[in-house]
CSV table of C-alpha atoms and ligand atoms in Angstrom, one decimal:
chain,number,residue,atom,x,y,z
A,1,MET,CA,85.9,127.7,56.0
A,2,THR,CA,85.9,124.2,54.4
A,3,ALA,CA,84.7,125.0,50.9
A,4,GLY,CA,85.8,121.6,49.5
A,5,TYR,CA,84.3,121.1,46.1
A,6,GLY,CA,82.0,124.0,46.3
A,7,GLY,CA,78.6,122.4,46.9
A,8,HIS,CA,77.5,124.6,49.8
A,9,ALA,CA,79.3,127.6,48.4
A,10,THR,CA,77.4,127.3,45.1
A,11,ALA,CA,74.1,127.1,46.9
A,12,ILE,CA,74.9,130.0,49.2
A,13,LEU,CA,76.4,132.3,46.5
A,14,ASP,CA,73.3,131.6,44.3
A,15,LYS,CA,71.2,133.1,47.2
A,16,THR,CA,73.4,136.1,48.0
A,17,GLY,CA,74.3,136.9,44.4
A,18,LYS,CA,77.4,138.6,45.8
A,19,PRO,CA,80.4,136.3,45.2
A,20,GLU,CA,82.8,139.2,45.4
A,21,TYR,CA,82.0,139.6,49.2
A,22,SER,CA,82.8,136.0,49.9
A,23,VAL,CA,85.8,134.1,51.0
A,24,LEU,CA,86.3,130.3,50.4
A,25,VAL,CA,88.9,128.5,52.5
A,26,ASP,CA,90.3,125.0,52.2
A,27,ARG,CA,93.6,123.4,53.2
A,28,ASP,CA,93.5,120.8,50.4
A,29,LEU,CA,95.2,121.8,47.1
A,30,GLU,CA,92.9,119.5,45.0
A,31,ALA,CA,89.8,121.3,46.4
A,32,ILE,CA,91.4,124.7,45.9
A,33,LYS,CA,92.1,123.9,42.2
A,34,GLU,CA,88.5,122.8,41.8
A,35,LEU,CA,87.1,125.9,43.6
A,36,LYS,CA,89.2,128.1,41.2
A,37,LYS,CA,87.7,126.3,38.2
A,38,ILE,CA,84.1,126.6,39.5
A,39,PHE,CA,84.2,130.2,40.8
A,40,ASN,CA,87.0,131.9,38.7
A,41,SER,CA,88.3,134.6,41.0
A,42,LYS,CA,85.1,136.2,42.1
A,43,PRO,CA,85.1,135.0,45.7
A,44,LYS,CA,88.5,135.2,47.4
A,45,ILE,CA,89.9,131.7,47.6
A,46,ILE,CA,92.4,130.9,50.3
A,47,HIS,CA,94.5,127.8,50.5
A,48,LYS,CA,95.2,127.5,54.2
A,49,ASP,CA,93.9,125.8,57.2
A,50,PHE,CA,90.9,127.6,58.6
A,51,TYR,CA,92.7,128.7,61.8
A,52,GLU,CA,95.5,130.5,59.8
A,53,ALA,CA,93.0,131.9,57.3
A,54,SER,CA,90.7,133.1,60.1
A,55,LYS,CA,93.6,134.9,61.8
A,56,ASP,CA,94.5,136.6,58.6
A,57,LEU,CA,90.9,137.7,58.0
A,58,TYR,CA,90.7,139.0,61.5
A,59,LEU,CA,94.0,140.9,61.2
A,60,ALA,CA,92.6,142.4,58.0
A,61,ASP,CA,89.5,143.6,59.8
A,62,LYS,CA,87.1,141.5,57.7
A,63,LYS,CA,83.6,140.8,59.0
A,64,PHE,CA,81.0,138.3,57.7
A,65,ASP,CA,77.3,137.7,57.8
A,66,LEU,CA,77.7,134.0,57.6
A,67,ILE,CA,80.5,131.6,58.5
A,68,LEU,CA,80.0,128.0,57.6
A,69,ALA,CA,82.3,125.1,58.5
A,70,ASP,CA,81.5,121.6,57.2
A,71,LEU,CA,84.1,119.8,59.1
A,72,GLY,CA,86.2,116.7,58.4
A,73,VAL,CA,87.2,114.9,55.2
A,74,SER,CA,85.6,115.3,51.7
A,75,SER,CA,84.3,112.4,49.6
A,76,PRO,CA,87.3,112.6,47.3
A,77,HIS,CA,89.5,112.1,50.4
A,78,LEU,CA,87.7,108.9,51.2
A,79,ASN,CA,87.3,107.7,47.6
A,80,GLU,CA,90.9,108.1,46.5
A,81,GLY,CA,93.0,105.3,48.0
A,82,LYS,CA,96.2,107.2,47.4
A,83,ARG,CA,95.2,109.9,50.0
A,84,GLY,CA,95.3,107.2,52.7
A,85,PHE,CA,92.1,108.0,54.5
A,86,SER,CA,90.1,104.9,53.8
A,87,PHE,CA,90.4,101.5,55.3
A,88,GLN,CA,88.4,100.1,52.3
A,89,GLN,CA,90.9,101.2,49.7
A,90,ASP,CA,94.6,100.2,49.5
A,91,GLY,CA,96.9,103.2,49.8
A,92,PRO,CA,99.8,104.7,51.6
A,93,LEU,CA,99.6,105.8,55.2
A,94,ASP,CA,99.2,109.4,54.4
A,95,MET,CA,95.9,111.0,55.7
A,96,ARG,CA,97.1,114.6,55.2
A,97,MET,CA,94.4,117.0,54.1
A,98,ASP,CA,97.1,119.5,53.2
A,99,GLN,CA,99.5,117.7,50.8
A,100,GLY,CA,102.3,120.2,51.7
A,101,GLN,CA,102.3,119.3,55.4
A,102,GLN,CA,105.2,117.2,56.7
A,103,LEU,CA,103.5,115.0,59.3
A,104,THR,CA,101.8,111.9,57.8
A,105,ALA,CA,100.0,108.9,59.3
A,106,ASP,CA,103.1,106.9,58.4
A,107,THR,CA,105.3,108.9,60.7
A,108,ILE,CA,102.9,108.4,63.6
A,109,ILE,CA,102.2,104.7,63.0
A,110,ASN,CA,105.8,103.7,62.3
A,111,SER,CA,107.7,105.9,64.7
A,112,PHE,CA,105.6,107.1,67.6
A,113,SER,CA,105.9,105.2,70.9
A,114,LYS,CA,103.3,102.6,72.0
A,115,GLU,CA,102.2,105.0,74.7
A,116,GLU,CA,101.7,107.9,72.2
A,117,ILE,CA,99.8,105.7,69.8
A,118,ASN,CA,97.6,104.4,72.6
A,119,HIS,CA,96.9,108.0,73.6
A,120,ILE,CA,95.9,109.0,70.1
A,121,LEU,CA,93.6,106.0,69.7
A,122,LYS,CA,91.9,106.8,73.0
A,123,ALA,CA,91.7,110.6,72.8
A,124,PHE,CA,90.8,110.9,69.1
A,125,GLY,CA,89.1,107.6,68.4
A,126,GLU,CA,87.5,106.8,71.8
A,127,GLU,CA,88.8,103.3,70.9
A,128,SER,CA,88.2,100.9,73.8
A,129,LYS,CA,90.9,98.5,72.6
A,130,SER,CA,93.5,101.2,72.2
A,131,ASP,CA,96.1,99.4,74.3
A,132,LEU,CA,95.8,96.2,72.3
A,133,ILE,CA,95.8,98.0,68.9
A,134,ALA,CA,98.8,100.1,69.9
A,135,ASP,CA,100.6,96.9,71.0
A,136,ALA,CA,99.8,95.2,67.7
A,137,ILE,CA,101.0,98.2,65.7
A,138,THR,CA,104.3,98.6,67.5
A,139,LYS,CA,105.0,94.8,67.3
A,140,ASN,CA,104.3,94.6,63.5
A,141,ARG,CA,106.2,97.6,62.3
A,142,PRO,CA,106.9,98.7,59.6
A,143,ILE,CA,103.2,98.9,58.5
A,144,LYS,CA,103.1,100.0,54.9
A,145,SER,CA,99.6,100.5,53.8
A,146,THR,CA,96.0,101.3,54.8
A,147,THR,CA,94.8,97.8,54.1
A,148,GLU,CA,97.7,96.4,56.2
A,149,LEU,CA,96.7,98.6,59.1
A,150,ALA,CA,93.0,97.7,58.7
A,151,ALA,CA,93.8,94.0,58.7
A,152,LEU,CA,95.9,94.4,61.9
A,153,VAL,CA,93.1,96.1,63.7
A,154,SER,CA,90.5,93.5,62.5
A,155,ALA,CA,92.8,90.8,63.9
A,156,VAL,CA,92.7,92.5,67.3
A,157,TYR,CA,88.9,92.6,67.2
A,158,GLY,CA,88.6,89.0,66.0
A,159,GLY,CA,84.9,88.3,65.3
A,160,TYR,CA,82.1,90.4,63.8
A,161,SER,CA,81.2,94.0,64.7
A,162,GLN,CA,78.6,96.3,63.3
A,163,HIS,CA,81.0,98.8,61.9
A,164,HIS,CA,84.4,98.0,60.4
A,165,PRO,CA,86.7,97.4,63.4
A,166,ALA,CA,89.3,99.9,62.0
A,167,THR,CA,86.8,102.8,61.8
A,168,LYS,CA,87.9,104.4,65.1
A,169,THR,CA,91.6,103.8,64.5
A,170,PHE,CA,91.4,105.5,61.2
A,171,GLN,CA,89.5,108.4,62.6
A,172,ALA,CA,92.0,108.8,65.5
A,173,PHE,CA,95.1,108.9,63.2
A,174,ARG,CA,93.4,111.2,60.8
A,175,ILE,CA,92.5,113.7,63.6
A,176,ALA,CA,96.0,113.5,64.9
A,177,VAL,CA,97.7,114.0,61.5
A,178,ASN,CA,95.5,117.0,60.7
A,179,ASN,CA,95.4,118.4,64.3
A,180,GLU,CA,91.6,118.7,63.7
A,181,LEU,CA,90.3,119.2,67.2
A,182,LYS,CA,92.8,121.9,68.2
A,183,LEU,CA,92.3,123.9,65.0
A,184,LEU,CA,88.5,123.8,65.6
A,185,THR,CA,88.8,124.7,69.3
A,186,ASP,CA,91.2,127.6,68.5
A,187,SER,CA,89.1,128.9,65.5
A,188,LEU,CA,85.7,129.1,67.2
A,189,PRO,CA,86.5,132.3,69.2
A,190,ILE,CA,88.0,133.9,66.1
A,191,TRP,CA,84.9,133.0,64.1
A,192,LEU,CA,82.8,134.8,66.7
A,193,LYS,CA,85.0,137.9,66.3
A,194,LEU,CA,84.6,137.7,62.5
A,195,LEU,CA,80.8,137.8,62.6
A,196,GLU,CA,78.8,141.0,62.1
A,197,PRO,CA,76.0,141.5,64.7
A,198,GLN,CA,73.1,139.3,63.4
A,199,GLY,CA,75.7,137.2,61.6
A,200,ARG,CA,75.3,133.5,61.6
A,201,LEU,CA,77.7,130.8,62.6
A,202,ALA,CA,76.8,127.3,61.2
A,203,ILE,CA,78.9,124.2,61.8
A,204,ILE,CA,78.4,120.7,60.5
A,205,SER,CA,80.3,118.0,62.3
A,206,PHE,CA,80.5,114.3,61.6
A,207,GLN,CA,81.7,112.8,64.8
A,208,SER,CA,81.0,113.2,68.5
A,209,LEU,CA,84.3,114.7,69.5
A,210,GLU,CA,84.0,117.7,67.2
A,211,ASP,CA,80.3,118.1,67.8
A,212,ARG,CA,81.0,118.2,71.6
A,213,ILE,CA,83.5,121.1,71.0
A,214,VAL,CA,80.9,123.0,69.0
A,215,LYS,CA,78.1,122.3,71.4
A,216,GLN,CA,80.2,123.4,74.4
A,217,PHE,CA,81.4,126.5,72.7
A,218,PHE,CA,77.8,127.5,71.7
A,219,ALA,CA,76.6,126.7,75.2
A,220,SER,CA,79.3,128.8,76.9
A,221,HIS,CA,78.6,131.9,74.7
A,222,SER,CA,74.8,131.8,74.8
A,223,GLY,CA,72.0,132.0,77.4
A,224,ASN,CA,71.0,134.6,79.9
A,225,ARG,CA,74.4,135.9,80.9
A,226,TYR,CA,75.6,139.5,80.7
A,227,ASP,CA,78.4,138.5,78.3
A,228,SER,CA,76.4,136.2,76.0
A,229,GLN,CA,77.3,136.7,72.4
A,230,LEU,CA,75.3,134.1,70.6
A,231,LYS,CA,71.6,133.1,70.4
A,232,LEU,CA,71.2,129.5,69.4
A,233,LEU,CA,69.2,128.8,66.3
A,234,THR,CA,69.3,125.0,66.9
A,235,LYS,CA,68.4,123.8,70.3
A,236,HIS,CA,69.2,120.3,69.1
A,237,PRO,CA,71.4,119.7,66.1
A,238,ILE,CA,69.7,119.3,62.7
A,239,ARG,CA,70.2,115.9,61.2
A,240,ALA,CA,69.8,114.8,57.6
A,241,GLY,CA,66.3,113.3,56.8
A,242,PRO,CA,65.8,109.9,55.2
A,243,ILE,CA,65.6,111.2,51.6
A,244,GLU,CA,68.9,113.1,52.0
A,245,VAL,CA,70.6,110.1,53.6
A,246,ALA,CA,69.3,107.9,50.7
A,247,HIS,CA,71.0,110.2,48.2
A,248,ASN,CA,74.1,110.8,50.3
A,249,PRO,CA,74.7,108.1,52.9
A,250,ARG,CA,77.6,110.0,54.4
A,251,ALA,CA,75.1,112.6,55.6
A,252,ARG,CA,73.7,110.1,58.1
A,253,SER,CA,76.2,111.1,60.8
A,254,ALA,CA,76.1,114.9,60.1
A,255,LYS,CA,75.0,117.3,62.8
A,256,LEU,CA,74.4,121.0,62.0
A,257,ARG,CA,74.5,123.5,64.8
A,258,ALA,CA,73.9,127.2,64.2
A,259,ALA,CA,73.8,130.4,66.2
A,260,VAL,CA,73.3,134.1,65.5
A,261,LYS,CA,75.5,136.8,67.0
A,262,ILE,CA,73.9,139.3,69.3
A,263,LYS,CA,75.3,142.5,70.6
A,264,ARG,CA,77.1,142.0,73.9
A,265,LYS,CA,76.1,144.1,76.8
A,266,GLY,CA,79.5,144.0,78.5
A,267,VAL,CA,82.5,144.2,76.1
A,268,VAL,CA,86.1,144.4,77.3
A,269,SER,CA,87.8,146.6,74.8
A,270,ASN,CA,91.4,147.8,74.2
A,271,ALA,CA,91.9,151.2,75.8
A,272,ASN,CA,93.9,152.5,72.8
A,273,THR,CA,91.9,151.2,69.9
A,274,GLY,CA,88.5,150.6,71.4
A,275,LYS,CA,88.5,147.2,69.7
A,276,GLU,CA,87.7,143.9,71.3
A,277,GLN,CA,90.8,142.0,72.2
A,278,ILE,CA,91.7,138.5,71.0
A,279,PRO,CA,94.8,137.9,73.1
A,280,TYR,CA,96.3,134.9,71.2
A,281,VAL,CA,96.3,136.4,67.7
A,282,GLN,CA,99.8,138.0,67.4
A,283,GLY,CA,100.1,141.2,65.5
A,284,LYS,CA,96.8,142.6,66.5
A,285,SER,CA,96.2,144.7,69.5
B,301,SAM,C1,83.1,117.8,54.3
B,301,SAM,S1,84.2,118.5,53.2
B,301,SAM,C2,83.4,120.0,52.8
B,301,SAM,C3,82.6,119.9,51.5
B,301,SAM,C4,81.9,121.2,51.1
B,301,SAM,N1,81.0,121.7,52.1
B,301,SAM,C5,81.2,121.2,49.8
B,301,SAM,O1,80.1,121.6,49.7
B,301,SAM,O2,81.8,120.7,48.8
B,301,SAM,C6,85.4,119.2,54.3
B,301,SAM,C7,86.5,120.0,53.6
B,301,SAM,O3,87.1,120.8,54.6
B,301,SAM,C8,88.5,120.8,54.4
B,301,SAM,N2,89.1,121.0,55.7
B,301,SAM,C9,88.9,120.2,56.8
B,301,SAM,N3,89.6,120.7,57.9
B,301,SAM,C10,90.0,121.9,57.5
B,301,SAM,C11,90.8,123.0,58.1
B,301,SAM,N4,91.1,122.9,59.4
B,301,SAM,N5,91.1,124.1,57.4
B,301,SAM,C12,90.7,124.2,56.1
B,301,SAM,N6,90.0,123.2,55.4
B,301,SAM,C13,89.7,122.1,56.1
B,301,SAM,C14,88.8,119.5,53.8
B,301,SAM,O4,90.0,119.6,53.0
B,301,SAM,C15,87.6,119.2,52.9
B,301,SAM,O5,87.8,119.7,51.6
Protein backbone atom coordinates (compact mmCIF):
# COMPACT_ATOMS: atom_id res chain seq x y z
CA MET A 1 0.00 0.00 0.00
CA THR A 2 3.03 2.29 0.39
CA ALA A 3 5.50 0.72 -2.02
CA GLY A 4 7.86 3.72 -2.02
CA TYR A 5 11.16 2.82 -3.59
CA GLY A 6 10.48 -0.91 -3.65
CA GLY A 7 12.61 -2.18 -0.75
CA HIS A 8 9.94 -4.29 0.93
CA ALA A 9 8.32 -5.15 -2.41
CA THR A 10 11.59 -6.55 -3.77
CA ALA A 11 12.10 -8.70 -0.67
CA ILE A 12 8.51 -9.98 -0.70
CA LEU A 13 8.33 -10.64 -4.44
CA ASP A 14 11.63 -12.53 -4.23
CA LYS A 15 9.89 -14.84 -1.75
CA THR A 16 6.58 -15.25 -3.56
CA GLY A 17 8.06 -15.45 -7.06
CA LYS A 18 4.67 -14.27 -8.38
CA PRO A 19 4.97 -10.55 -9.15
CA GLU A 20 2.01 -10.75 -11.54
CA TYR A 21 -0.31 -11.39 -8.58
CA SER A 22 0.89 -8.30 -6.73
CA VAL A 23 -0.23 -4.71 -6.57
CA LEU A 24 2.06 -1.85 -5.55
CA VAL A 25 0.52 1.44 -4.48
CA ASP A 26 2.04 4.84 -3.80
CA ARG A 27 0.68 8.37 -3.97
CA ASP A 28 4.06 9.90 -4.83
CA LEU A 29 4.88 10.25 -8.52
CA GLU A 30 8.66 9.99 -7.99
CA ALA A 31 8.18 6.70 -6.15
CA ILE A 32 5.87 5.43 -8.92
CA LYS A 33 8.48 6.25 -11.60
CA GLU A 34 11.10 4.34 -9.62
CA LEU A 35 8.78 1.35 -9.04
CA LYS A 36 8.10 1.17 -12.79
CA LYS A 37 11.85 1.12 -13.45
CA ILE A 38 12.51 -1.59 -10.88
CA PHE A 39 9.60 -3.92 -11.62
CA ASN A 40 8.65 -3.17 -15.25
CA SER A 41 4.96 -3.93 -15.53
CA LYS A 42 4.86 -7.28 -13.76
CA PRO A 43 3.14 -6.20 -10.57
CA LYS A 44 0.24 -3.81 -11.09
CA ILE A 45 1.47 -0.36 -10.07
CA ILE A 46 -1.14 2.15 -8.90
CA HIS A 47 -0.50 5.87 -8.46
CA LYS A 48 -3.18 6.78 -5.91
CA ASP A 49 -3.53 7.23 -2.20
CA PHE A 50 -4.09 3.88 -0.56
CA TYR A 51 -7.69 4.62 0.41
CA GLU A 52 -8.70 5.31 -3.21
CA ALA A 53 -6.60 2.38 -4.47
CA SER A 54 -8.12 0.04 -1.86
CA LYS A 55 -11.65 1.07 -2.78
CA ASP A 56 -10.90 0.33 -6.46
CA LEU A 57 -9.42 -3.06 -5.58
CA TYR A 58 -12.43 -3.89 -3.44
CA LEU A 59 -14.86 -2.87 -6.16
CA ALA A 60 -12.89 -5.07 -8.58
CA ASP A 61 -13.34 -8.05 -6.19
CA LYS A 62 -9.58 -8.44 -5.60
CA LYS A 63 -8.32 -10.49 -2.63
CA PHE A 64 -4.84 -10.69 -1.16
CA ASP A 65 -2.75 -13.01 1.01
CA LEU A 66 -0.68 -10.13 2.35
CA ILE A 67 -1.34 -6.43 2.73
CA LEU A 68 1.61 -4.36 3.89
CA ALA A 69 1.56 -0.67 4.75
CA ASP A 70 4.77 1.07 5.77
CA LEU A 71 3.29 4.41 6.73
CA GLY A 72 4.52 7.97 6.51
CA VAL A 73 7.21 9.66 4.50
CA SER A 74 10.08 8.08 2.59
CA SER A 75 13.75 8.93 2.98
CA PRO A 76 13.75 10.88 -0.33
CA HIS A 77 10.91 13.02 1.06
CA LEU A 78 13.08 13.97 4.03
CA ASN A 79 16.36 14.21 2.13
CA GLU A 80 15.17 16.46 -0.67
CA GLY A 81 14.73 19.99 0.65
CA LYS A 82 12.46 20.96 -2.24
CA ARG A 83 9.72 18.61 -0.99
CA GLY A 84 9.40 20.75 2.15
CA PHE A 85 9.20 17.92 4.72
CA SER A 86 12.45 18.58 6.55
CA PHE A 87 13.26 21.25 9.11
CA GLN A 88 16.95 20.52 8.50
CA GLN A 89 16.90 21.48 4.81
CA ASP A 90 15.84 24.76 3.32
CA GLY A 91 12.86 24.41 1.02
CA PRO A 92 9.36 25.62 0.18
CA LEU A 93 6.47 24.94 2.56
CA ASP A 94 5.13 22.10 0.45
CA MET A 95 4.91 18.72 2.32
CA ARG A 96 2.67 17.08 -0.28
CA MET A 97 3.29 13.37 -0.82
CA ASP A 98 1.17 13.55 -3.98
CA GLN A 99 2.63 16.36 -6.09
CA GLY A 100 -0.70 16.75 -7.92
CA GLN A 101 -2.63 17.65 -4.77
CA GLN A 102 -3.73 21.28 -4.32
CA LEU A 103 -3.37 21.76 -0.58
CA THR A 104 0.19 22.52 0.54
CA ALA A 105 1.68 23.38 3.92
CA ASP A 106 2.04 26.95 2.62
CA THR A 107 -1.75 27.30 2.37
CA ILE A 108 -2.26 26.06 5.93
CA ILE A 109 0.58 28.04 7.48
CA ASN A 110 -0.07 31.31 5.66
CA SER A 111 -3.85 31.39 5.43
CA PHE A 112 -5.48 29.24 8.12
CA SER A 113 -6.70 30.98 11.28
CA LYS A 114 -4.73 30.89 14.52
CA GLU A 115 -7.38 28.57 16.01
CA GLU A 116 -7.15 26.15 13.08
CA ILE A 117 -3.34 26.07 13.27
CA ASN A 118 -3.49 25.57 17.04
CA HIS A 119 -5.86 22.64 16.51
CA ILE A 120 -3.59 21.04 13.88
CA LEU A 121 -0.53 21.37 16.13
CA LYS A 122 -2.38 19.84 19.07
CA ALA A 123 -4.25 17.08 17.25
CA PHE A 124 -1.55 15.94 14.83
CA GLY A 125 1.64 16.92 16.68
CA GLU A 126 0.58 16.61 20.34
CA GLU A 127 2.50 19.87 20.63
CA SER A 128 2.24 21.29 24.17
CA LYS A 129 3.16 24.80 23.01
CA SER A 130 0.61 24.76 20.17
CA ASP A 131 -0.99 28.01 21.25
CA LEU A 132 2.30 29.92 21.40
CA ILE A 133 3.50 28.49 18.09
CA ALA A 134 0.19 29.26 16.36
CA ASP A 135 0.44 32.79 17.72
CA ALA A 136 4.03 33.20 16.47
CA ILE A 137 3.10 31.83 13.04
CA THR A 138 0.11 34.09 12.53
CA LYS A 139 2.01 37.18 13.73
CA ASN A 140 4.99 36.56 11.43
CA ARG A 141 3.22 35.74 8.17
CA PRO A 142 4.02 35.34 5.37
CA ILE A 143 6.41 32.51 6.23
CA LYS A 144 8.28 31.48 3.14
CA SER A 145 10.43 28.45 3.86
CA THR A 146 10.96 25.38 6.03
CA THR A 147 13.99 26.95 7.72
CA GLU A 148 12.02 30.12 8.50
CA LEU A 149 9.28 28.02 10.11
CA ALA A 150 11.83 25.92 12.04
CA ALA A 151 13.56 29.08 13.35
CA LEU A 152 10.24 30.55 14.48
CA VAL A 153 9.36 27.40 16.45
CA SER A 154 12.88 27.26 17.95
CA ALA A 155 12.45 30.85 19.13
CA VAL A 156 9.20 29.89 20.91
CA TYR A 157 11.05 27.08 22.69
CA GLY A 158 14.07 29.19 23.60
CA GLY A 159 16.66 26.90 25.21
CA TYR A 160 17.87 23.39 24.53
CA SER A 161 15.63 20.39 24.00
CA GLN A 162 16.55 16.78 23.22
CA HIS A 163 14.80 16.72 19.84
CA HIS A 164 14.69 19.61 17.41
CA PRO A 165 11.91 21.87 18.73
CA ALA A 166 10.20 21.92 15.32
CA THR A 167 9.82 18.12 15.13
CA LYS A 168 6.21 18.05 16.31
CA THR A 169 5.21 21.12 14.32
CA PHE A 170 6.50 19.60 11.08
CA GLN A 171 4.82 16.28 11.86
CA ALA A 172 1.52 18.06 12.52
CA PHE A 173 1.51 20.07 9.29
CA ARG A 174 2.61 17.06 7.26
CA ILE A 175 -0.22 14.93 8.67
CA ALA A 176 -2.72 17.71 7.97
CA VAL A 177 -1.50 18.32 4.40
CA ASN A 178 -1.67 14.62 3.53
CA ASN A 179 -4.78 13.77 5.58
CA GLU A 180 -2.76 10.85 6.90
CA LEU A 181 -4.76 9.76 9.95
CA LYS A 182 -8.14 9.83 8.23
CA LEU A 183 -6.88 7.87 5.22
CA LEU A 184 -5.42 5.24 7.55
CA THR A 185 -8.58 5.03 9.68
CA ASP A 186 -10.82 4.71 6.61
CA SER A 187 -8.54 2.21 4.85
CA LEU A 188 -8.17 -0.33 7.66
CA PRO A 189 -11.70 -1.80 7.33
CA ILE A 190 -11.25 -2.09 3.57
CA TRP A 191 -7.92 -3.86 4.01
CA LEU A 192 -9.70 -6.37 6.22
CA LYS A 193 -12.21 -6.97 3.43
CA LEU A 194 -9.43 -7.35 0.85
CA LEU A 195 -7.72 -10.14 2.80
CA GLU A 196 -8.25 -13.81 2.00
CA PRO A 197 -8.92 -16.01 5.06
CA GLN A 198 -5.46 -16.72 6.51
CA GLY A 199 -4.24 -13.53 4.82
CA ARG A 200 -1.91 -11.26 6.77
CA LEU A 201 -2.21 -7.56 7.46
CA ALA A 202 1.08 -5.95 8.47
CA ILE A 203 1.45 -2.28 9.29
CA ILE A 204 4.56 -0.32 10.17
CA SER A 205 4.02 3.04 11.82
CA PHE A 206 6.48 5.69 12.85
CA GLN A 207 4.61 7.81 15.35
CA SER A 208 2.23 7.21 18.21
CA LEU A 209 -0.89 8.69 16.60
CA GLU A 210 -0.93 6.24 13.71
CA ASP A 211 0.26 3.35 15.88
CA ARG A 212 -2.69 4.01 18.22
CA ILE A 213 -5.13 3.83 15.29
CA VAL A 214 -3.64 0.49 14.17
CA LYS A 215 -3.51 -0.89 17.71
CA GLN A 216 -7.15 0.04 18.40
CA PHE A 217 -8.31 -1.37 15.07
CA PHE A 218 -6.51 -4.65 15.68
CA ALA A 219 -7.84 -4.82 19.25
CA SER A 220 -11.43 -4.17 18.17
CA HIS A 221 -11.32 -6.94 15.53
CA SER A 222 -9.54 -9.63 17.52
CA GLY A 223 -10.04 -11.56 20.73
CA ASN A 224 -12.72 -13.98 21.90
CA ARG A 225 -15.78 -12.34 20.38
CA TYR A 226 -18.31 -13.91 18.03
CA ASP A 227 -17.47 -11.38 15.32
CA SER A 228 -13.65 -11.38 15.62
CA GLN A 229 -11.96 -11.35 12.25
CA LEU A 230 -8.31 -11.09 13.20
CA LYS A 231 -5.86 -13.06 15.26
CA LEU A 232 -2.95 -10.95 16.40
CA LEU A 233 0.51 -12.13 15.35
CA THR A 234 2.21 -9.45 17.44
CA LYS A 235 1.01 -9.02 21.02
CA HIS A 236 3.46 -6.14 21.28
CA PRO A 237 4.76 -4.33 18.22
CA ILE A 238 8.03 -5.52 16.74
CA ARG A 239 10.79 -2.92 16.94
CA ALA A 240 14.04 -2.69 14.99
CA GLY A 241 17.04 -4.19 16.76
CA PRO A 242 20.30 -2.33 17.40
CA ILE A 243 22.00 -3.61 14.24
CA GLU A 244 19.14 -2.51 12.01
CA VAL A 245 19.00 0.88 13.74
CA ALA A 246 22.76 1.28 13.25
CA HIS A 247 22.29 0.70 9.50
CA ASN A 248 19.08 2.69 9.25
CA PRO A 249 18.63 5.20 12.11
CA ARG A 250 15.10 6.11 10.92
CA ALA A 251 14.00 2.57 11.85
CA ARG A 252 14.40 3.40 15.55
CA SER A 253 10.84 4.69 15.85
CA ALA A 254 9.25 2.02 13.63
CA LYS A 255 6.62 -0.32 15.12
CA LEU A 256 5.33 -3.31 13.18
CA ARG A 257 1.95 -4.79 14.08
CA ALA A 258 0.60 -7.79 12.21
CA ALA A 259 -2.51 -9.95 12.29
CA VAL A 260 -3.98 -12.86 10.38
CA LYS A 261 -7.57 -12.99 9.13
CA ILE A 262 -9.74 -15.72 10.55
CA LYS A 263 -13.11 -16.90 9.34
CA ARG A 264 -15.89 -14.98 11.04
CA LYS A 265 -18.57 -16.92 12.82
CA GLY A 266 -21.30 -14.31 12.40
CA VAL A 267 -21.18 -12.45 9.07
CA VAL A 268 -23.78 -9.90 8.08
CA SER A 269 -24.28 -10.34 4.37
CA ASN A 270 -26.22 -8.58 1.66
CA ALA A 271 -29.44 -10.48 1.03
CA ASN A 272 -29.18 -10.05 -2.76
CA THR A 273 -25.54 -10.85 -3.39
CA GLY A 274 -24.54 -12.83 -0.33
CA LYS A 275 -21.48 -10.55 -0.03
CA GLU A 276 -20.32 -8.81 3.10
CA GLN A 277 -21.27 -5.16 3.01
CA ILE A 278 -18.98 -2.20 3.26
CA PRO A 279 -21.46 0.63 3.54
CA TYR A 280 -19.25 3.63 2.74
CA VAL A 281 -17.76 2.37 -0.53
CA GLN A 282 -20.11 3.80 -3.12
CA GLY A 283 -20.86 1.72 -6.17
CA LYS A 284 -20.67 -1.64 -4.40
CA SER A 285 -23.65 -3.27 -2.84
C1 LIG B 1 8.11 4.73 4.59
S1 LIG B 1 7.90 4.92 2.86
C2 LIG B 1 7.76 3.28 2.31
C3 LIG B 1 9.05 2.68 1.84
C4 LIG B 1 8.85 1.29 1.26
N1 LIG B 1 8.35 0.36 2.25
C5 LIG B 1 10.11 0.74 0.65
O1 LIG B 1 10.44 -0.40 0.93
O2 LIG B 1 10.74 1.45 -0.15
C6 LIG B 1 6.24 5.43 2.76
C7 LIG B 1 5.70 5.59 1.35
O3 LIG B 1 4.29 5.59 1.45
C8 LIG B 1 3.74 6.54 0.62
N2 LIG B 1 2.47 6.90 1.24
C9 LIG B 1 2.26 7.44 2.45
N3 LIG B 1 0.96 7.58 2.69
C10 LIG B 1 0.32 7.08 1.60
C11 LIG B 1 -1.05 6.94 1.24
N4 LIG B 1 -2.04 7.35 2.06
N5 LIG B 1 -1.35 6.36 0.08
C12 LIG B 1 -0.35 5.93 -0.76
N6 LIG B 1 0.96 6.06 -0.50
C13 LIG B 1 1.30 6.63 0.68
C14 LIG B 1 4.75 7.67 0.58
O4 LIG B 1 4.63 8.40 -0.61
C15 LIG B 1 6.07 6.89 0.67
O5 LIG B 1 6.58 6.63 -0.62
